[in-house]
Short mmCIF file of C-alpha atoms in Angstrom, two decimals:
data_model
loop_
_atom_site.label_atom_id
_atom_site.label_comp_id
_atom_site.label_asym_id
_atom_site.label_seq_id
_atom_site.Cartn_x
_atom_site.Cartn_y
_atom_site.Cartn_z
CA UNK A 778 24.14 -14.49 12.97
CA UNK A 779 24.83 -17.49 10.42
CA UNK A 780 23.95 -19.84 12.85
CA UNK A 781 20.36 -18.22 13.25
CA UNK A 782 19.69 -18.44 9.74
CA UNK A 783 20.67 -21.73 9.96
CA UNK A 784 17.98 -22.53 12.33
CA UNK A 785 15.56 -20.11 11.22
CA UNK A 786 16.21 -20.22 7.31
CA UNK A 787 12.70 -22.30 6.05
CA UNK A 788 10.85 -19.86 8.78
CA UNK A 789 12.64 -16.32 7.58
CA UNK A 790 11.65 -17.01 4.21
CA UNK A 791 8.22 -18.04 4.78
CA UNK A 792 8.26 -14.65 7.08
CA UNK A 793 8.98 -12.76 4.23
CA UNK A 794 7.17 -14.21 1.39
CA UNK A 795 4.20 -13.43 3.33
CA UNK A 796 5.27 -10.29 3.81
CA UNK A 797 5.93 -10.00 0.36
CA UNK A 798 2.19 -10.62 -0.32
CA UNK A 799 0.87 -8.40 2.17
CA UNK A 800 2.43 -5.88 -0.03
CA UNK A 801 1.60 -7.04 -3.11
CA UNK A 802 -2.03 -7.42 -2.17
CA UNK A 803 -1.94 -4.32 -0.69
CA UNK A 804 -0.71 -2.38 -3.22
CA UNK A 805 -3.26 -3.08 -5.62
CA UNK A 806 -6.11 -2.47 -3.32
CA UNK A 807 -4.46 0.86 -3.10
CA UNK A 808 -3.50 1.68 -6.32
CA UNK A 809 -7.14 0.67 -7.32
CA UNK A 810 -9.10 2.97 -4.01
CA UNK A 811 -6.67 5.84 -4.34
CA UNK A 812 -7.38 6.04 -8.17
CA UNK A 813 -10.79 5.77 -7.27
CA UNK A 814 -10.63 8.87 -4.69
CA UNK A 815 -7.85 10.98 -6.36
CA UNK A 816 -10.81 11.54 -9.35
CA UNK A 817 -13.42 12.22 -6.38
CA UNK A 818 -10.85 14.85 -5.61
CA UNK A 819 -10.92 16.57 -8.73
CA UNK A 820 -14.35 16.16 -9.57
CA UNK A 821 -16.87 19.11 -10.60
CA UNK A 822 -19.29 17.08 -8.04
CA UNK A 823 -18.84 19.22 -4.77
CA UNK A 824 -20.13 16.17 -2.72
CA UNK A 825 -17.86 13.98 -4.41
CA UNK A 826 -14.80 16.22 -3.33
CA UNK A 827 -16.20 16.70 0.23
CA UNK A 828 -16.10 12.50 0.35
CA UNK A 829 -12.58 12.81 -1.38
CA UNK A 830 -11.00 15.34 1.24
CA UNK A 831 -12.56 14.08 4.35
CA UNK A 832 -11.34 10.26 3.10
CA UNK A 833 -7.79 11.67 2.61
CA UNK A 834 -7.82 13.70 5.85
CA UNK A 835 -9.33 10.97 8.15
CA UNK A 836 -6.90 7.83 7.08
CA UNK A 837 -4.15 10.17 6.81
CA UNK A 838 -3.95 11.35 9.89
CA UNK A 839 -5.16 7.58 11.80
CA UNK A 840 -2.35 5.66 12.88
CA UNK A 841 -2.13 2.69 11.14
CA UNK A 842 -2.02 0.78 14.06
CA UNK A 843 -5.74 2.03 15.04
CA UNK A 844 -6.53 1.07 11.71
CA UNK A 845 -5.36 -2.92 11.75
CA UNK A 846 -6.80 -3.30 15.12
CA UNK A 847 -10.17 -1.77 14.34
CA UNK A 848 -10.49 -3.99 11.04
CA UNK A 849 -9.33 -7.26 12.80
CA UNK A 850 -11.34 -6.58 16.55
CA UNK A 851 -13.81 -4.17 15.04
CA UNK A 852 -15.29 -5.33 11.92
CA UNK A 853 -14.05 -9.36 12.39
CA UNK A 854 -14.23 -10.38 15.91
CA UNK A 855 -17.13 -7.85 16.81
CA UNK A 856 -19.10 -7.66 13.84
CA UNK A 857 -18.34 -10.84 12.53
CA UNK A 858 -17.26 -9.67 9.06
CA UNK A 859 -15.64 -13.07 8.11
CA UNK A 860 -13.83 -12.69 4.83
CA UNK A 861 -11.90 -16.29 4.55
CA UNK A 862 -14.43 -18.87 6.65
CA UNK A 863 -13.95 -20.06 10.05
CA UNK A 864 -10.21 -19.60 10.20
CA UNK A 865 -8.95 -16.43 12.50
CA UNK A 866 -5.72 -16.39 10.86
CA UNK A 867 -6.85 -16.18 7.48
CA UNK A 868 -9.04 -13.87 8.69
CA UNK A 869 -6.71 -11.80 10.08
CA UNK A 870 -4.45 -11.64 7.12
CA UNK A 871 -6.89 -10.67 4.70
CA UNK A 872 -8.09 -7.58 7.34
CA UNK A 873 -4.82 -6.70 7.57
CA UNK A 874 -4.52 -5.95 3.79
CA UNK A 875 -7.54 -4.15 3.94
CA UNK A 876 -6.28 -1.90 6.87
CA UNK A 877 -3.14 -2.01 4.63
CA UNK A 878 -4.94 -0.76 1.62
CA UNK A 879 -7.17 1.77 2.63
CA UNK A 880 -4.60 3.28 4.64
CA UNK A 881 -2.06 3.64 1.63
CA UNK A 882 -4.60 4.45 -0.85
CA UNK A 883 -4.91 7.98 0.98
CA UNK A 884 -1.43 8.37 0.14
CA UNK A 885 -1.55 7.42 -3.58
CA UNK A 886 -4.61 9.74 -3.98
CA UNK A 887 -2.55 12.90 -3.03
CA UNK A 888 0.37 11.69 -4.82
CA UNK A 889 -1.89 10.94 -8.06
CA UNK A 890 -3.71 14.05 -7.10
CA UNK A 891 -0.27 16.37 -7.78
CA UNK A 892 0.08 14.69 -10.60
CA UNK A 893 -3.35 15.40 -12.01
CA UNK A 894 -2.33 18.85 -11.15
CA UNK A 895 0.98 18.91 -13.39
CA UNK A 896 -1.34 17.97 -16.47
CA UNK A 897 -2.16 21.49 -18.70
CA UNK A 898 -5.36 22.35 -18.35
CA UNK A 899 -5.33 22.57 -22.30
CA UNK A 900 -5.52 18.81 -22.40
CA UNK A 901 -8.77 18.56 -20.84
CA UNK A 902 -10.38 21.16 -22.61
CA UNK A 903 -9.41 19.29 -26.33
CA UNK A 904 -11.07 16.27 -24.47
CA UNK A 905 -14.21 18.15 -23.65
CA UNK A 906 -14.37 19.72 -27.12
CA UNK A 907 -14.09 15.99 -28.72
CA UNK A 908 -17.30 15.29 -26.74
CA UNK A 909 -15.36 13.49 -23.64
CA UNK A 910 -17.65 13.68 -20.51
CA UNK A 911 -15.24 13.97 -17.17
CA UNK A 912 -14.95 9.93 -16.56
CA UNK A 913 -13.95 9.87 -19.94
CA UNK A 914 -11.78 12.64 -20.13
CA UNK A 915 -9.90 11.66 -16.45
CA UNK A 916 -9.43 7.86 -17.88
CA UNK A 917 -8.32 8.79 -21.45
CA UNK A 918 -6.49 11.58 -21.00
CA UNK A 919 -5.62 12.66 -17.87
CA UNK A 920 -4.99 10.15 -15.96
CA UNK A 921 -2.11 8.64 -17.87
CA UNK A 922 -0.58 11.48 -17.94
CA UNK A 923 -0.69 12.29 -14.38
CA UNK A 924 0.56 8.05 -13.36
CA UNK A 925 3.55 8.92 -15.93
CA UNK A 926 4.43 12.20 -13.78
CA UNK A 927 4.50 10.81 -10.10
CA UNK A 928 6.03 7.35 -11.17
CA UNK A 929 8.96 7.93 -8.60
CA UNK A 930 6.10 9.56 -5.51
CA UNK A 931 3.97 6.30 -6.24
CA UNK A 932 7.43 4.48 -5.79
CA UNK A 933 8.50 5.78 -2.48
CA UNK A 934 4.62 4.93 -1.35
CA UNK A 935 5.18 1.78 -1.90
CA UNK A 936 8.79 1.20 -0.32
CA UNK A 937 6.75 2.74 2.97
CA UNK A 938 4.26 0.08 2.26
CA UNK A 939 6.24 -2.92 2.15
CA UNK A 940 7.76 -1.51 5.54
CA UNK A 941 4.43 -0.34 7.05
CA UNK A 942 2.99 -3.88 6.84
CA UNK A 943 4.92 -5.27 9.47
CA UNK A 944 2.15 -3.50 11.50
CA UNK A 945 0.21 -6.79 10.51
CA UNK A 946 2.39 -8.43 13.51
CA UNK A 947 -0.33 -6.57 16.10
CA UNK A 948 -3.25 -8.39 15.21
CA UNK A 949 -0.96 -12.37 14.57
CA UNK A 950 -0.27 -11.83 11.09
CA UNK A 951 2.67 -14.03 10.37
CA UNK A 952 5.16 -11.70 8.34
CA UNK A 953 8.93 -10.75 9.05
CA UNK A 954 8.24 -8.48 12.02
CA UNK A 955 6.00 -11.42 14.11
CA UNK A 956 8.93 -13.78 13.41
CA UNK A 957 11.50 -11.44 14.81
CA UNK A 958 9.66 -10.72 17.62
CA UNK A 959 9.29 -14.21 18.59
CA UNK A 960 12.86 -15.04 17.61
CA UNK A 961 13.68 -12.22 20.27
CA UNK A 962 11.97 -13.45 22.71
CA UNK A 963 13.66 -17.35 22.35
CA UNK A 964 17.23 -16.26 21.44
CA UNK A 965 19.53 -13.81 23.09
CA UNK A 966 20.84 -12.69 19.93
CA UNK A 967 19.47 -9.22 19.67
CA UNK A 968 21.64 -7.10 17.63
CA UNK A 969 22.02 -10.10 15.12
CA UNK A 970 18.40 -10.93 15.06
CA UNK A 971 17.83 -7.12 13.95
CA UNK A 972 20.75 -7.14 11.65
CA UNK A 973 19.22 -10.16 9.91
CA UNK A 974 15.67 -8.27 9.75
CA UNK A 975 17.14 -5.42 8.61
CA UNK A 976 19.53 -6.81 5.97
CA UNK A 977 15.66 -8.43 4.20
CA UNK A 978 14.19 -5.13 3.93
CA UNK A 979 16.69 -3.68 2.55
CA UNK A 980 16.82 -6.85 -0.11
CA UNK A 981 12.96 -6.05 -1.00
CA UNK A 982 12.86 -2.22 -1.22
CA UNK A 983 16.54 -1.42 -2.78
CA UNK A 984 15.20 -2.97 -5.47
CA UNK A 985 12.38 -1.13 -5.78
CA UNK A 986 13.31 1.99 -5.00
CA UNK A 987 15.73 1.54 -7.89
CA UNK A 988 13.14 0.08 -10.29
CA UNK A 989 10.77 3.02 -10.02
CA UNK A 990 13.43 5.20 -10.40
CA UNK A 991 14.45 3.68 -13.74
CA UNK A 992 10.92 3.74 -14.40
CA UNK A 993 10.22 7.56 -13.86
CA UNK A 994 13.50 8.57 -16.15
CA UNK A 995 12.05 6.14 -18.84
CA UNK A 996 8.69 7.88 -18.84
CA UNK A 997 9.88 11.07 -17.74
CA UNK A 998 7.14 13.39 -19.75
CA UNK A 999 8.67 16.00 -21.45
CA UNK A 1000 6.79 19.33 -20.88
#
């Protein structure tokens, strides 16, 4: 096992730095879509909360997999929806946090969504009676609010993040999960190849896991 990380070392940490901003990337593509839907959820527009519902029910229930694949052969190599110039991998990378994105941001809308939910209804109604329209009253009052609630839910959606992205491997992507599969196939060190894989993901979501926790008791709201 040492002596793989020996040989590997420079490679495993490139793996998972670009992992690392997969996720990153990702996450605020997410945070930023899933905002964006979770109010179409709760809006008084009943068109805006049929887009909402069917967004949250269609990339929910697509497998992720579909979803990489379509973006990279689909929308890139089809359609010729070239986001970084000429270069396939670059290309690639940035579909893949797309897929990434859109994917997750179903995920953070329901979660944001529950947390709307846990806000009295009390507080919107002293918005609308200071003359807040609904943008206003969702951004100002709302909203923070609800982020505050589902601190720890928003947390565990992006632990499954970090670990959903080595889906990015399908479509050349060069993250943690493309290097293990090609260390696999050149080294007949299988059990220590995963243990090494294994031992990194557990480096980058312990952490995390135990940040947002920390997090969610700090700005527990008191009700």
């Amino acid at each position: 096992m040492f002596d793989l990380i020996s040989e590997y070392d420079s490679r495993i940490l490139d793996a998972f730095w670009v992992t690392i901003k997969l996720t990153f990337f990702s996450a605020i593509g997410a945070l930023l879509l899933g905002t964006l839907v979770a109010g179409m959820r709760v809006s008084p527009i009943p068109v805006a909360r049929w887009v909402g519902t069917a967004y949250v029910s269609i990339f929910r229930n697509t497998p992720l997999t579909l979803i990489i694949v379509f973006c990279s052969l689909g929308l890139y190599t089809t359609l010729h929806w070239e986001l970084a110039g000429d270069s396939i991998k670059d290309n690639n990378y940035w579909w893949a946090i797309i897929g990434l994105s859109v994917y997750t941001a179903a995920f953070v809308c329901e979660s944001l969504r529950a947390g709307i939910n846990t806000v009295h209804i009390g507080q919107s109604e002293a918005g609308r009676s200071l003359g807040f329209g609904f943008a206003q009253n969702l951004r100002l009052i709302v909203l923070p609010q609800a982020f505050r609630a589902v601190i720890a839910p928003l947390g565990s959606v992006l632990i499954a993040l970090t670990k959903n992205s080595t889906i990015a491997s399908v479509i050349g992507v060069g993250e943690a999960a493309f290097l293990m599969s090609e260390m696999n196939e050149n080294e007949a060190a299988v059990l220590a190849i995963g243990a090494i894989f294994a031992l990194g993901f557990v480096v980058l979501t312990l952490p995390t896991g135990l940040f947002f926790g920390w997090l969610a008791k700090r700005f527990e709201v008191v009700r």
